[in-house]
CSV table of C-alpha atoms in Angstrom, one decimal:
chain,number,residue,atom,x,y,z
Z,21,MET,CA,-31.3,-11.8,2.1
Z,22,THR,CA,-29.2,-11.0,5.2
Z,23,VAL,CA,-27.3,-13.9,6.8
Z,24,SER,CA,-27.8,-14.1,10.6
Z,25,GLU,CA,-24.8,-14.2,13.0
Z,26,GLY,CA,-25.9,-17.7,14.0
Z,27,ASP,CA,-25.9,-18.8,10.3
Z,28,TYR,CA,-22.4,-17.3,9.9
Z,29,LEU,CA,-21.2,-19.3,12.8
Z,30,LYS,CA,-22.6,-22.5,11.3
Z,31,LYS,CA,-21.1,-21.7,7.9
Z,32,ILE,CA,-17.7,-21.2,9.4
Z,33,LEU,CA,-17.8,-24.3,11.5
Z,34,LEU,CA,-18.9,-26.5,8.6
Z,35,SER,CA,-16.7,-24.9,5.9
Z,36,PRO,CA,-14.8,-27.4,3.9
Z,37,VAL,CA,-11.7,-25.2,3.4
Z,38,TYR,CA,-9.4,-27.7,4.9
Z,39,ASP,CA,-9.7,-29.8,1.7
Z,40,VAL,CA,-7.2,-27.3,0.3
Z,41,ALA,CA,-6.1,-24.9,3.1
Z,42,VAL,CA,-3.7,-25.6,6.0
Z,43,LYS,CA,-4.2,-24.6,9.6
Z,44,SER,CA,-1.6,-21.8,9.5
Z,45,ASP,CA,0.8,-21.3,12.4
Z,46,LEU,CA,0.4,-18.6,15.0
Z,47,VAL,CA,3.9,-17.5,15.8
Z,48,HIS,CA,5.3,-15.3,18.5
Z,49,LEU,CA,7.3,-12.3,17.2
Z,50,ASP,CA,10.1,-12.3,19.8
Z,51,LYS,CA,12.0,-9.3,18.6
Z,52,LEU,CA,9.0,-7.1,18.0
Z,53,SER,CA,7.5,-8.1,21.3
Z,54,THR,CA,10.6,-7.1,23.1
Z,55,ALA,CA,10.9,-3.8,21.2
Z,56,LEU,CA,7.3,-2.8,21.9
Z,57,GLY,CA,6.9,-4.3,25.4
Z,58,ASN,CA,3.9,-6.5,24.5
Z,59,ASP,CA,3.4,-10.1,23.5
Z,60,ILE,CA,2.8,-10.1,19.8
Z,61,TRP,CA,1.5,-13.0,17.8
Z,62,LEU,CA,1.3,-13.4,14.0
Z,63,LYS,CA,-1.0,-15.7,12.0
Z,64,ARG,CA,1.0,-17.0,9.0
Z,65,GLU,CA,-1.5,-17.1,6.1
Z,66,ASP,CA,1.5,-17.0,3.8
Z,67,GLN,CA,1.7,-20.7,4.5
Z,68,GLN,CA,-1.3,-21.4,2.3
Z,69,PRO,CA,-0.7,-23.1,-1.1
Z,70,VAL,CA,-1.3,-19.8,-2.9
Z,71,LYS,CA,0.6,-17.7,-0.3
Z,72,SER,CA,-2.5,-15.8,1.0
Z,73,PHE,CA,-5.8,-16.3,2.9
Z,74,LYS,CA,-7.9,-15.7,-0.2
Z,75,LEU,CA,-7.9,-19.5,-1.0
Z,76,ARG,CA,-10.3,-20.0,2.0
Z,77,GLY,CA,-13.1,-17.8,0.7
Z,78,ALA,CA,-12.7,-18.7,-2.9
Z,79,TYR,CA,-12.8,-22.5,-2.2
Z,80,ASN,CA,-15.7,-22.2,0.3
Z,81,ARG,CA,-17.8,-20.3,-2.3
Z,82,ILE,CA,-17.0,-22.7,-5.1
Z,83,CYS,CA,-18.0,-25.6,-2.9
Z,84,GLN,CA,-21.5,-24.2,-2.5
Z,85,LEU,CA,-22.2,-24.3,-6.3
Z,86,THR,CA,-25.0,-26.4,-7.7
Z,87,GLU,CA,-24.2,-29.1,-10.2
Z,88,GLN,CA,-25.6,-27.0,-12.9
Z,89,GLN,CA,-23.3,-24.1,-11.9
Z,90,LYS,CA,-20.3,-26.4,-11.8
Z,91,GLN,CA,-21.0,-27.6,-15.3
Z,92,ALA,CA,-21.3,-24.0,-16.6
Z,93,GLY,CA,-18.0,-22.9,-14.9
Z,94,VAL,CA,-17.0,-19.8,-12.8
Z,95,ILE,CA,-15.5,-16.4,-13.5
Z,96,ALA,CA,-13.6,-13.9,-11.4
Z,97,ALA,CA,-12.0,-10.5,-11.9
Z,98,SER,CA,-8.8,-10.0,-10.0
Z,99,ALA,CA,-5.2,-8.9,-10.4
Z,100,GLY,CA,-3.9,-10.6,-7.3
Z,101,ASN,CA,-4.5,-13.1,-4.6
Z,102,HIS,CA,-8.2,-13.7,-5.2
Z,103,ALA,CA,-7.4,-14.8,-8.8
Z,104,GLN,CA,-4.9,-17.4,-7.6
Z,105,GLY,CA,-7.4,-18.6,-5.0
Z,106,VAL,CA,-10.1,-19.1,-7.6
Z,107,ALA,CA,-7.8,-20.8,-10.0
Z,108,TYR,CA,-6.4,-23.2,-7.4
Z,109,SER,CA,-9.9,-24.1,-6.2
Z,110,ALA,CA,-11.2,-24.6,-9.7
Z,111,ARG,CA,-8.4,-27.1,-10.4
Z,112,ILE,CA,-9.1,-29.0,-7.2
Z,113,LYS,CA,-12.8,-29.2,-7.9
Z,114,LYS,CA,-12.2,-29.8,-11.7
Z,115,ILE,CA,-14.3,-26.8,-12.7
Z,116,ARG,CA,-13.6,-24.5,-15.6
Z,117,ALA,CA,-12.6,-21.0,-14.4
Z,118,ILE,CA,-12.2,-17.8,-16.4
Z,119,ILE,CA,-9.9,-15.2,-14.6
Z,120,VAL,CA,-10.2,-11.7,-16.1
Z,121,MET,CA,-7.1,-9.6,-15.2
Z,122,PRO,CA,-6.1,-6.1,-16.3
Z,123,GLU,CA,-3.5,-5.9,-19.1
Z,124,THR,CA,-1.3,-4.1,-16.6
Z,125,THR,CA,-1.0,-7.1,-14.3
Z,126,PRO,CA,2.7,-8.1,-13.8
Z,127,ASP,CA,3.6,-11.3,-15.6
Z,128,ILE,CA,4.6,-13.0,-12.4
Z,129,LYS,CA,0.9,-12.9,-11.2
Z,130,VAL,CA,-0.5,-13.9,-14.6
Z,131,GLU,CA,1.8,-17.0,-14.7
Z,132,ALA,CA,1.0,-17.8,-11.1
Z,133,VAL,CA,-2.7,-18.0,-11.9
Z,134,ARG,CA,-2.1,-20.2,-14.9
Z,135,THR,CA,0.2,-22.5,-12.8
Z,136,PHE,CA,-2.3,-22.8,-10.0
Z,137,GLY,CA,-5.3,-23.4,-12.3
Z,138,GLY,CA,-3.6,-25.7,-14.7
Z,139,GLU,CA,-5.8,-26.9,-17.5
Z,140,TYR,CA,-8.9,-25.7,-15.7
Z,141,ALA,CA,-8.1,-22.0,-15.6
Z,142,GLU,CA,-8.1,-19.6,-18.5
Z,143,VAL,CA,-6.7,-16.1,-18.1
Z,144,VAL,CA,-8.3,-13.2,-20.1
Z,145,LEU,CA,-6.4,-10.0,-20.1
Z,146,HIS,CA,-8.7,-7.0,-20.6
Z,147,GLY,CA,-8.4,-3.2,-20.0
Z,148,THR,CA,-5.9,-1.3,-18.0
Z,149,SER,CA,-7.7,-1.2,-14.6
Z,150,PHE,CA,-9.6,-3.5,-12.2
Z,151,ASP,CA,-12.9,-1.8,-13.0
Z,152,ALA,CA,-12.5,-2.6,-16.7
Z,153,ALA,CA,-11.6,-6.2,-15.9
Z,154,LYS,CA,-14.6,-6.5,-13.6
Z,155,ALA,CA,-16.9,-5.1,-16.2
Z,156,GLU,CA,-15.6,-7.6,-18.8
Z,157,ALA,CA,-16.1,-10.5,-16.3
Z,158,SER,CA,-19.7,-9.4,-15.7
Z,159,ARG,CA,-20.3,-9.3,-19.5
Z,160,LEU,CA,-18.8,-12.8,-20.0
Z,161,ALA,CA,-20.8,-14.2,-17.0
Z,162,GLU,CA,-24.0,-12.9,-18.5
Z,163,LEU,CA,-23.1,-14.1,-22.0
Z,164,HIS,CA,-22.0,-17.7,-21.1
Z,165,GLY,CA,-23.8,-18.3,-17.8
Z,166,TYR,CA,-20.7,-18.5,-15.6
Z,167,THR,CA,-21.1,-18.0,-11.9
Z,168,PHE,CA,-19.2,-14.9,-10.7
Z,169,ILE,CA,-17.0,-15.5,-7.6
Z,170,PRO,CA,-16.7,-12.2,-5.8
Z,171,PRO,CA,-13.5,-11.3,-3.9
Z,172,PHE,CA,-15.1,-10.2,-0.6
Z,173,ASP,CA,-18.8,-9.2,-0.6
Z,174,ASP,CA,-20.4,-12.6,-0.4
Z,175,ALA,CA,-21.6,-14.6,2.6
Z,176,ASP,CA,-19.7,-17.8,1.6
Z,177,VAL,CA,-16.5,-16.0,0.9
Z,178,ILE,CA,-16.8,-14.1,4.2
Z,179,ALA,CA,-17.4,-17.4,6.0
Z,180,GLY,CA,-14.4,-19.0,4.3
Z,181,GLN,CA,-12.2,-16.2,5.6
Z,182,GLY,CA,-13.8,-16.5,9.0
Z,183,THR,CA,-12.2,-20.0,9.5
Z,184,ILE,CA,-9.1,-18.0,10.5
Z,185,GLY,CA,-10.9,-16.7,13.5
Z,186,ARG,CA,-11.8,-20.3,14.5
Z,187,GLU,CA,-8.1,-21.2,14.4
Z,188,LEU,CA,-7.0,-18.2,16.3
Z,189,LEU,CA,-9.3,-18.9,19.2
Z,190,GLU,CA,-8.0,-22.5,19.4
Z,191,GLN,CA,-4.4,-21.5,19.1
Z,192,ASN,CA,-4.4,-18.6,21.6
Z,193,PRO,CA,-7.6,-17.9,23.5
Z,194,HIS,CA,-5.8,-15.3,25.6
Z,195,LEU,CA,-5.4,-12.5,23.0
Z,196,ASP,CA,-6.9,-9.3,24.1
Z,197,THR,CA,-6.6,-7.2,20.9
Z,198,LEU,CA,-6.6,-8.4,17.3
Z,199,PHE,CA,-5.5,-6.3,14.3
Z,200,ILE,CA,-6.9,-7.2,10.9
Z,201,ALA,CA,-6.1,-5.6,7.5
Z,202,VAL,CA,-9.1,-4.2,5.5
Z,203,GLY,CA,-9.4,-3.9,1.8
Z,204,GLY,CA,-12.9,-4.9,0.7
Z,205,GLY,CA,-13.6,-6.1,4.3
Z,206,GLY,CA,-14.1,-9.9,3.8
Z,207,LEU,CA,-11.3,-11.0,6.1
Z,208,ALA,CA,-12.2,-8.6,8.9
Z,209,ALA,CA,-15.9,-9.3,8.6
Z,210,GLY,CA,-15.5,-13.1,8.6
Z,211,ILE,CA,-13.1,-13.2,11.6
Z,212,ALA,CA,-15.1,-10.6,13.6
Z,213,VAL,CA,-18.5,-12.2,13.2
Z,214,TYR,CA,-17.0,-15.4,14.6
Z,215,LEU,CA,-14.8,-14.1,17.4
Z,216,LYS,CA,-17.3,-11.6,18.7
Z,217,GLN,CA,-19.9,-14.3,19.3
Z,218,LEU,CA,-17.5,-16.5,21.2
Z,219,LYS,CA,-15.3,-13.9,22.9
Z,220,PRO,CA,-17.1,-10.5,22.8
Z,221,GLU,CA,-14.5,-8.9,25.1
Z,222,LEU,CA,-11.8,-9.3,22.5
Z,223,LYS,CA,-11.0,-5.9,20.9
Z,224,ILE,CA,-10.8,-6.0,17.1
Z,225,VAL,CA,-8.9,-3.2,15.3
Z,226,ALA,CA,-9.2,-2.8,11.6
Z,227,VAL,CA,-6.1,-1.5,9.8
Z,228,GLU,CA,-6.2,0.4,6.5
Z,229,SER,CA,-3.7,2.0,4.3
Z,230,GLU,CA,-4.1,5.8,4.4
Z,231,GLU,CA,-4.3,5.7,0.7
Z,232,SER,CA,-7.3,3.3,0.5
Z,233,ALA,CA,-9.3,3.8,3.8
Z,234,CYS,CA,-12.7,2.7,2.4
Z,235,LEU,CA,-14.0,1.4,5.8
Z,236,LYS,CA,-13.0,4.6,7.6
Z,237,ALA,CA,-14.8,6.6,4.9
Z,238,ALA,CA,-17.9,4.3,5.1
Z,239,LEU,CA,-18.1,4.6,8.9
Z,240,GLU,CA,-17.9,8.4,8.8
Z,241,ALA,CA,-20.6,8.5,6.1
Z,242,GLY,CA,-22.8,5.8,7.7
Z,243,HIS,CA,-22.8,3.7,4.5
Z,244,PRO,CA,-20.3,2.4,1.9
Z,245,THR,CA,-19.0,5.4,0.0
Z,246,GLU,CA,-16.6,5.2,-3.0
Z,247,LEU,CA,-13.2,6.8,-2.7
Z,248,ALA,CA,-12.1,9.1,-5.5
Z,249,SER,CA,-8.8,7.2,-5.8
Z,250,VAL,CA,-6.6,4.7,-4.0
Z,251,GLY,CA,-2.9,4.3,-3.6
Z,252,ILE,CA,-1.0,1.6,-5.5
Z,253,PHE,CA,1.6,0.5,-3.1
Z,254,ALA,CA,-0.5,-1.8,-0.9
Z,255,ASP,CA,-2.3,-3.1,-4.0
Z,256,GLY,CA,-3.9,-6.0,-2.1
Z,257,VAL,CA,-6.1,-3.6,-0.2
Z,258,ALA,CA,-6.5,-0.9,-2.9
Z,259,VAL,CA,-10.3,-1.0,-2.9
Z,260,LYS,CA,-12.4,2.1,-3.6
Z,261,LEU,CA,-15.7,0.8,-2.2
Z,262,ILE,CA,-16.2,-1.6,0.7
Z,263,GLY,CA,-18.8,-4.3,0.2
Z,264,SER,CA,-22.3,-3.8,1.6
Z,265,GLU,CA,-22.4,-7.0,3.6
Z,266,THR,CA,-18.8,-6.7,4.8
Z,267,PHE,CA,-19.6,-3.1,5.9
Z,268,ARG,CA,-22.6,-4.3,7.8
Z,269,LEU,CA,-20.6,-6.8,9.8
Z,270,CYS,CA,-17.6,-4.5,10.3
Z,271,GLN,CA,-19.8,-1.6,11.5
Z,272,LYS,CA,-21.3,-4.0,14.1
Z,273,TYR,CA,-18.2,-5.9,15.2
Z,274,ILE,CA,-15.1,-3.8,14.6
Z,275,ASP,CA,-14.1,-1.7,17.7
Z,276,GLU,CA,-11.7,0.7,16.1
Z,277,VAL,CA,-10.1,1.6,12.8
Z,278,ILE,CA,-6.5,2.8,12.4
Z,279,THR,CA,-4.7,3.9,9.2
Z,280,VAL,CA,-1.0,3.6,8.4
Z,281,SER,CA,1.3,5.2,5.8
Z,282,SER,CA,3.3,3.5,3.1
Z,283,ASP,CA,6.5,4.1,5.1
Z,284,GLU,CA,4.9,2.5,8.2
Z,285,ILE,CA,3.9,-0.5,6.0
Z,286,CYS,CA,7.6,-0.8,4.8
Z,287,ALA,CA,8.7,-0.8,8.5
Z,288,ALA,CA,6.3,-3.6,9.2
Z,289,ILE,CA,7.6,-5.7,6.3
Z,290,LYS,CA,11.0,-5.3,7.9
Z,291,ASP,CA,9.7,-6.2,11.4
Z,292,ILE,CA,8.1,-9.4,10.0
Z,293,PHE,CA,11.3,-10.3,8.2
Z,294,ASP,CA,13.5,-9.7,11.2
Z,295,ASP,CA,11.4,-12.2,13.3
Z,296,THR,CA,10.4,-14.8,10.7
Z,297,ARG,CA,12.6,-14.3,7.6
Z,298,VAL,CA,9.4,-14.1,5.6
Z,299,ILE,CA,8.9,-11.2,3.2
Z,300,ALA,CA,5.3,-10.1,3.4
Z,301,GLU,CA,3.5,-8.2,0.6
Z,302,PRO,CA,2.5,-4.7,1.6
Z,303,ALA,CA,-1.1,-5.6,2.3
Z,304,GLY,CA,0.1,-8.6,4.2
Z,305,ALA,CA,2.1,-6.5,6.6
Z,306,LEU,CA,-0.8,-4.1,7.4
Z,307,SER,CA,-1.8,-5.6,10.7
Z,308,VAL,CA,1.8,-5.4,12.1
Z,309,ALA,CA,2.0,-1.8,10.9
Z,310,GLY,CA,-1.2,-1.2,12.8
Z,311,ILE,CA,0.2,-2.9,16.0
Z,312,ARG,CA,3.3,-0.8,16.0
Z,313,LYS,CA,1.4,2.5,15.5
Z,314,TYR,CA,-1.4,1.6,18.0
Z,315,VAL,CA,1.1,0.6,20.7
Z,316,GLN,CA,2.9,3.9,20.3
Z,317,GLN,CA,-0.3,6.0,20.2
Z,318,HIS,CA,-1.8,4.4,23.3
Z,319,GLY,CA,1.3,3.5,25.3
Z,320,LEU,CA,0.3,-0.1,25.6
Z,321,GLN,CA,2.5,-2.4,27.8
Z,322,GLY,CA,2.1,-6.0,28.7
Z,323,HIS,CA,-0.8,-6.8,26.4
Z,324,LYS,CA,-1.4,-9.8,24.2
Z,325,LEU,CA,-1.7,-8.6,20.6
Z,326,GLY,CA,-2.4,-10.5,17.4
Z,327,GLY,CA,-2.1,-9.8,13.7
Z,328,ILE,CA,-2.5,-11.6,10.5
Z,329,LEU,CA,0.2,-11.9,7.8
Z,330,CYS,CA,-2.5,-12.2,5.1
Z,331,GLY,CA,-0.3,-12.6,2.0
Z,332,ALA,CA,3.3,-12.9,0.8
Z,333,ASN,CA,2.9,-12.4,-3.0
Z,334,ILE,CA,5.2,-9.5,-3.3
Z,335,ASN,CA,6.7,-8.4,-6.6
Z,336,PHE,CA,10.5,-8.8,-6.1
Z,337,HIS,CA,11.2,-5.3,-7.6
Z,338,THR,CA,9.0,-3.7,-4.9
Z,339,LEU,CA,11.7,-4.7,-2.3
Z,340,ARG,CA,13.9,-1.8,-3.6
Z,341,TYR,CA,11.2,0.7,-2.5
Z,342,VAL,CA,10.6,-1.1,0.8
Z,343,SER,CA,14.3,-1.0,1.6
Z,344,GLU,CA,14.5,2.7,0.9
Z,345,ARG,CA,11.5,3.6,3.1
Z,346,CYS,CA,11.4,1.2,6.0
Z,347,GLU,CA,13.6,3.2,8.3
Z,348,LEU,CA,11.6,6.3,7.7
Z,349,GLY,CA,8.6,4.2,8.8
Z,350,GLU,CA,10.4,3.1,11.9
Z,351,GLN,CA,11.4,6.7,12.6
Z,352,LYS,CA,15.0,5.6,12.5
Z,353,GLU,CA,15.9,8.0,9.7
Z,354,ALA,CA,15.0,11.6,8.8
Z,355,VAL,CA,15.4,13.4,5.5
Z,356,PHE,CA,15.6,17.2,5.3
Z,357,ALA,CA,16.8,20.1,3.2
Z,358,VAL,CA,19.2,22.7,4.5
Z,359,LYS,CA,20.9,25.8,3.2
Z,360,ILE,CA,24.7,26.1,3.9
Z,361,PRO,CA,27.0,28.9,3.1
Z,362,GLU,CA,29.0,28.5,-0.2
Z,363,ARG,CA,32.5,28.8,1.4
Z,364,ALA,CA,35.4,26.6,2.2
Z,365,GLY,CA,34.9,24.4,5.3
Z,366,ALA,CA,31.1,25.0,5.5
Z,367,PHE,CA,30.3,21.3,4.8
Z,368,ARG,CA,32.8,20.2,7.4
Z,369,HIS,CA,31.3,22.5,10.0
Z,370,PHE,CA,27.8,21.3,9.2
Z,371,CYS,CA,28.8,17.6,9.6
Z,372,ARG,CA,30.5,18.4,12.9
Z,373,LEU,CA,27.3,19.8,14.3
Z,374,LEU,CA,25.6,16.5,13.6
Z,375,GLY,CA,27.8,15.0,16.3
Z,376,GLY,CA,29.1,11.9,14.6
Z,377,ARG,CA,25.7,10.6,13.6
Z,378,ALA,CA,25.6,8.4,10.5
Z,379,ILE,CA,24.6,10.3,7.3
Z,380,THR,CA,22.6,7.9,5.1
Z,381,GLU,CA,22.3,10.3,2.1
Z,382,PHE,CA,23.8,13.5,1.0
Z,383,ASN,CA,22.9,15.4,-2.2
Z,384,TYR,CA,24.5,18.7,-2.9
Z,385,ARG,CA,23.4,21.5,-5.3
Z,386,PHE,CA,25.3,24.7,-5.9
Z,387,ALA,CA,22.6,27.5,-5.7
Z,388,SER,CA,24.6,30.7,-5.9
Z,389,ASP,CA,28.0,32.1,-5.0
Z,390,LYS,CA,26.6,32.7,-1.5
Z,391,GLU,CA,24.8,29.4,-0.6
Z,392,ALA,CA,24.4,25.7,-1.5
Z,393,HIS,CA,21.3,23.6,-1.0
Z,394,ILE,CA,21.7,20.0,0.3
Z,395,PHE,CA,19.4,17.1,0.8
Z,396,VAL,CA,20.4,15.1,3.8
Z,397,GLY,CA,19.4,11.7,5.2
Z,398,LEU,CA,20.3,11.1,8.8
Z,399,LYS,CA,20.3,7.9,10.9
Z,400,LEU,CA,18.4,8.3,14.2
Z,401,ARG,CA,19.0,6.3,17.3
Z,402,GLU,CA,16.2,7.8,19.4
Z,403,GLY,CA,13.5,8.5,16.9
Z,404,ARG,CA,11.8,11.8,16.1
Z,405,ALA,CA,12.8,13.4,19.4
Z,406,GLU,CA,16.4,13.1,18.4
Z,407,PHE,CA,15.7,14.9,15.1
Z,408,GLU,CA,13.9,17.7,16.9
Z,409,ARG,CA,17.0,18.3,19.0
Z,410,ILE,CA,19.2,18.4,15.9
Z,411,SER,CA,16.8,20.8,14.1
Z,412,THR,CA,16.8,23.1,17.1
Z,413,LEU,CA,20.6,23.1,17.2
Z,414,LEU,CA,20.9,23.8,13.5
Z,415,HIS,CA,18.5,26.7,13.7
Z,416,LYS,CA,20.5,28.2,16.6
Z,417,GLU,CA,23.6,28.0,14.4
Z,418,GLY,CA,21.9,30.0,11.7
Z,419,TYR,CA,21.0,27.2,9.3
Z,420,GLN,CA,17.6,27.2,7.4
Z,421,LEU,CA,16.2,23.7,7.5
Z,422,PHE,CA,13.1,22.1,6.1
Z,423,ASP,CA,12.0,18.6,7.3
Z,424,LEU,CA,11.1,16.4,4.3
Z,425,SER,CA,10.5,13.1,6.2
Z,426,ASP,CA,6.8,13.3,5.4
Z,427,ASN,CA,7.1,14.9,2.0
Z,428,GLU,CA,6.2,12.2,-0.6
Z,429,LEU,CA,7.4,14.2,-3.5
Z,430,ALA,CA,10.8,14.6,-1.9
Z,431,LYS,CA,11.1,10.9,-1.0
Z,432,LEU,CA,9.8,9.5,-4.3
Z,433,HIS,CA,11.3,11.9,-6.8
Z,434,VAL,CA,13.4,14.8,-5.7
Z,435,ARG,CA,16.0,12.9,-3.7
Z,436,TYR,CA,17.1,11.3,-7.1
Z,437,MET,CA,17.0,14.6,-9.0
Z,438,VAL,CA,19.0,17.0,-6.9
Z,439,GLY,CA,21.5,18.6,-9.2
Z,440,GLY,CA,19.7,20.8,-11.9
Z,441,ARG,CA,17.8,24.0,-12.4
Z,442,PRO,CA,16.6,25.6,-15.6
Z,443,PRO,CA,19.1,28.1,-17.0
Z,444,SER,CA,16.4,30.8,-17.3
Z,445,LEU,CA,13.1,31.7,-15.9
Z,446,LEU,CA,10.3,29.4,-17.2
Z,447,ASN,CA,6.5,29.3,-16.7
Z,448,GLU,CA,7.1,25.9,-15.2
Z,449,HIS,CA,4.3,23.9,-13.6
Z,450,VAL,CA,5.0,20.5,-12.1
Z,451,PHE,CA,2.5,17.6,-11.7
Z,452,SER,CA,2.7,14.1,-10.3
Z,453,PHE,CA,0.9,11.4,-12.4
Z,454,GLU,CA,-0.1,7.8,-11.9
Z,455,PHE,CA,0.8,5.9,-15.1
Z,456,PRO,CA,-0.7,2.5,-15.9
Z,457,GLU,CA,2.2,0.1,-16.5
Z,458,HIS,CA,1.5,-1.3,-20.0
Z,459,PRO,CA,3.0,-0.8,-23.4
Z,460,GLY,CA,2.0,2.5,-25.0
Z,461,ALA,CA,1.1,4.4,-21.8
Z,462,LEU,CA,3.9,6.9,-22.4
Z,463,MET,CA,3.0,7.5,-26.0
Z,464,LYS,CA,-0.7,8.0,-25.0
Z,465,PHE,CA,0.5,10.6,-22.5
Z,466,LEU,CA,2.6,12.4,-25.1
Z,467,ASP,CA,0.0,12.1,-27.9
Z,468,THR,CA,-2.7,13.5,-25.7
Z,469,LEU,CA,-0.6,16.5,-24.8
Z,470,GLY,CA,0.5,17.0,-28.4
Z,471,GLU,CA,3.4,19.4,-29.0
Z,472,ARG,CA,1.7,22.5,-27.6
Z,473,TRP,CA,3.6,22.5,-24.2
Z,474,ASN,CA,7.3,21.8,-23.7
Z,475,ILE,CA,8.2,19.2,-21.1
Z,476,THR,CA,10.8,20.7,-18.8
Z,477,LEU,CA,11.2,17.9,-16.3
Z,478,PHE,CA,10.5,14.1,-16.2
Z,479,HIS,CA,11.3,11.6,-13.6
Z,480,TYR,CA,10.0,8.0,-13.3
Z,481,ARG,CA,11.2,4.9,-11.3
Z,482,ASN,CA,9.6,1.5,-11.6
Z,483,HIS,CA,8.7,0.0,-8.2
Z,484,GLY,CA,7.1,-3.2,-9.5
Z,485,ALA,CA,3.5,-2.0,-9.2
Z,486,ALA,CA,0.7,-2.1,-11.7
Z,487,GLU,CA,1.0,1.7,-12.0
Z,488,GLY,CA,4.0,3.9,-12.2
Z,489,LEU,CA,4.5,7.2,-10.4
Z,490,VAL,CA,5.8,10.0,-12.7
Z,491,LEU,CA,6.8,13.6,-12.0
Z,492,VAL,CA,6.5,15.9,-15.0
Z,493,GLY,CA,7.1,19.6,-15.6
Z,494,PHE,CA,5.7,21.7,-18.4
Z,495,ASP,CA,6.4,25.2,-19.6
Z,496,ILE,CA,2.9,26.7,-19.7
Z,497,PRO,CA,2.9,30.2,-21.1
Z,498,GLN,CA,0.6,32.7,-19.5
Z,499,GLY,CA,-2.9,32.7,-20.9
Z,500,SER,CA,-2.8,29.0,-21.9
Z,501,ARG,CA,-3.4,27.3,-18.6
Z,502,ALA,CA,-7.1,26.7,-19.2
Z,503,GLU,CA,-6.3,25.0,-22.5
Z,504,PHE,CA,-3.6,22.9,-20.8
Z,505,ASP,CA,-6.0,21.8,-18.0
Z,506,GLN,CA,-8.5,20.7,-20.7
Z,507,HIS,CA,-5.8,18.6,-22.4
Z,508,VAL,CA,-4.4,17.0,-19.3
Z,509,THR,CA,-7.9,16.0,-18.1
Z,510,GLN,CA,-8.4,14.1,-21.3
Z,511,LEU,CA,-5.6,11.8,-20.3
Z,512,GLY,CA,-7.7,10.0,-17.7
Z,513,TYR,CA,-4.8,9.5,-15.4
Z,514,SER,CA,-4.8,10.5,-11.7
Z,515,PHE,CA,-2.7,13.6,-11.2
Z,516,GLN,CA,-1.9,16.3,-8.7
Z,517,GLU,CA,-0.1,19.7,-9.2
Z,518,GLN,CA,3.1,20.0,-7.2
Z,519,THR,CA,4.3,23.4,-8.2
Z,520,ASP,CA,4.1,24.8,-4.7
Z,521,ASN,CA,5.7,21.7,-3.0
Z,522,PRO,CA,8.7,23.0,-1.0
Z,523,ALA,CA,10.8,20.0,-2.1
Z,524,TYR,CA,10.4,21.0,-5.8
Z,525,ARG,CA,10.9,24.8,-5.1
Z,526,PHE,CA,14.0,24.2,-3.0
Z,527,PHE,CA,15.9,21.9,-5.3
Z,528,LEU,CA,14.5,22.1,-8.8
Z,529,SER,CA,12.6,25.3,-9.4
Z,530,ASP,CA,14.1,28.4,-11.0
Z,531,LEU,CA,12.8,30.3,-8.0
Z,532,ASN,CA,14.5,30.4,-4.6
Z,533,GLY,CA,13.3,27.8,-2.1
Z,534,VAL,CA,11.0,29.2,0.6
Z,535,PHE,CA,11.0,28.1,4.2
């Protein structure tokens, strides 16, 4: 049964979320406003008891249960903020809650759920993915009669999130554009269905990660369509399939959709920290990343823009990645590869051409008695236009240069690996894999491959996510590629071949780099 817009308005206005939630602050971002030439306001949902907006929807849904449903208990599947919202709500209402989480969930999140739920919440670890956890939750719900509390595709959950829209309109009725992060769409749908009925002229822009743009895909298809895979950095919005009800509302009330890269999200985390001293989680910074990109694309000046810091449950170890990538997202740094002559004074001459600009990174690799290959990070004062001038100058001076600022393989792996090539020609093929972060994942990988193919290269860095990103090279003799493909498919891990990636060919391959 479809809920009417009028009924949504009633649900939002009568929602009991303030039993547990606070009316979060709407703060002016002074530094970012000055930098972008617009008045920018940020709704601080990190101020909720569970550090995210998810408490609103979970509590509102639980409050609608019948007495019989309360007695039976509730169940949810989540590895993040929804789990904490359900656990906290169950404790407040004194209802038993089962929270099914993947075995790969970081301990900090598991313990947070147990802490928020107290004696009323039980954590069940099952499977290595959200899909496996959700299937187990559905099985347990059927077996024991628990009520399943969905994370987004439910009218009462949507209405709970919509209370943010009510607060926004009271706190600043003069906003002309609002940016809202989209994962499954509950937040955007709830806010949009409220605001568009009361202030239809307000433009609402949905912001998605480039690596999990399920709303964009659904709008293009005309219906919810499942993504083949999603990125793991902004895990709070890593949703393959938008909800049917959330899509219906977003399709009707969202004016535009913009996507942002992981680097742009990192820059937004820094923007929020600079103004508030709060460290947003990647999904929580999505709206600010969208604001920065939208303003630059459309040349906006003097507008009143709003965003929502929808969560601050960041894994501490993720900060290392954010710190490394934020200036690339702000276009304050460029990374590139360049060939320089292998002769005395060549490095000094190259640095002189850079005109005293700060070098943020320099990796050198002897290539032959005639040339060296270097990986350079350069601080930019004037953004990409400044790098284009530097690139033109270096080309005029006879240097071969390749821009790696948008090359994920270079930024994630190669920058840490410059320094080695195989001593002889190999039939080397290189692949990037996504590994589930749980005990035994590496052995499964090696056992599946067996001892048929020699591993020639391996690089992994933990970034605090539920999945790890690994670069692996194999020596695959001619004639055995089909057999290799069959074996690697059996792994069940997401992977992509990188053998032709210029970053690999330039620094790590036994072949010469090609520009």
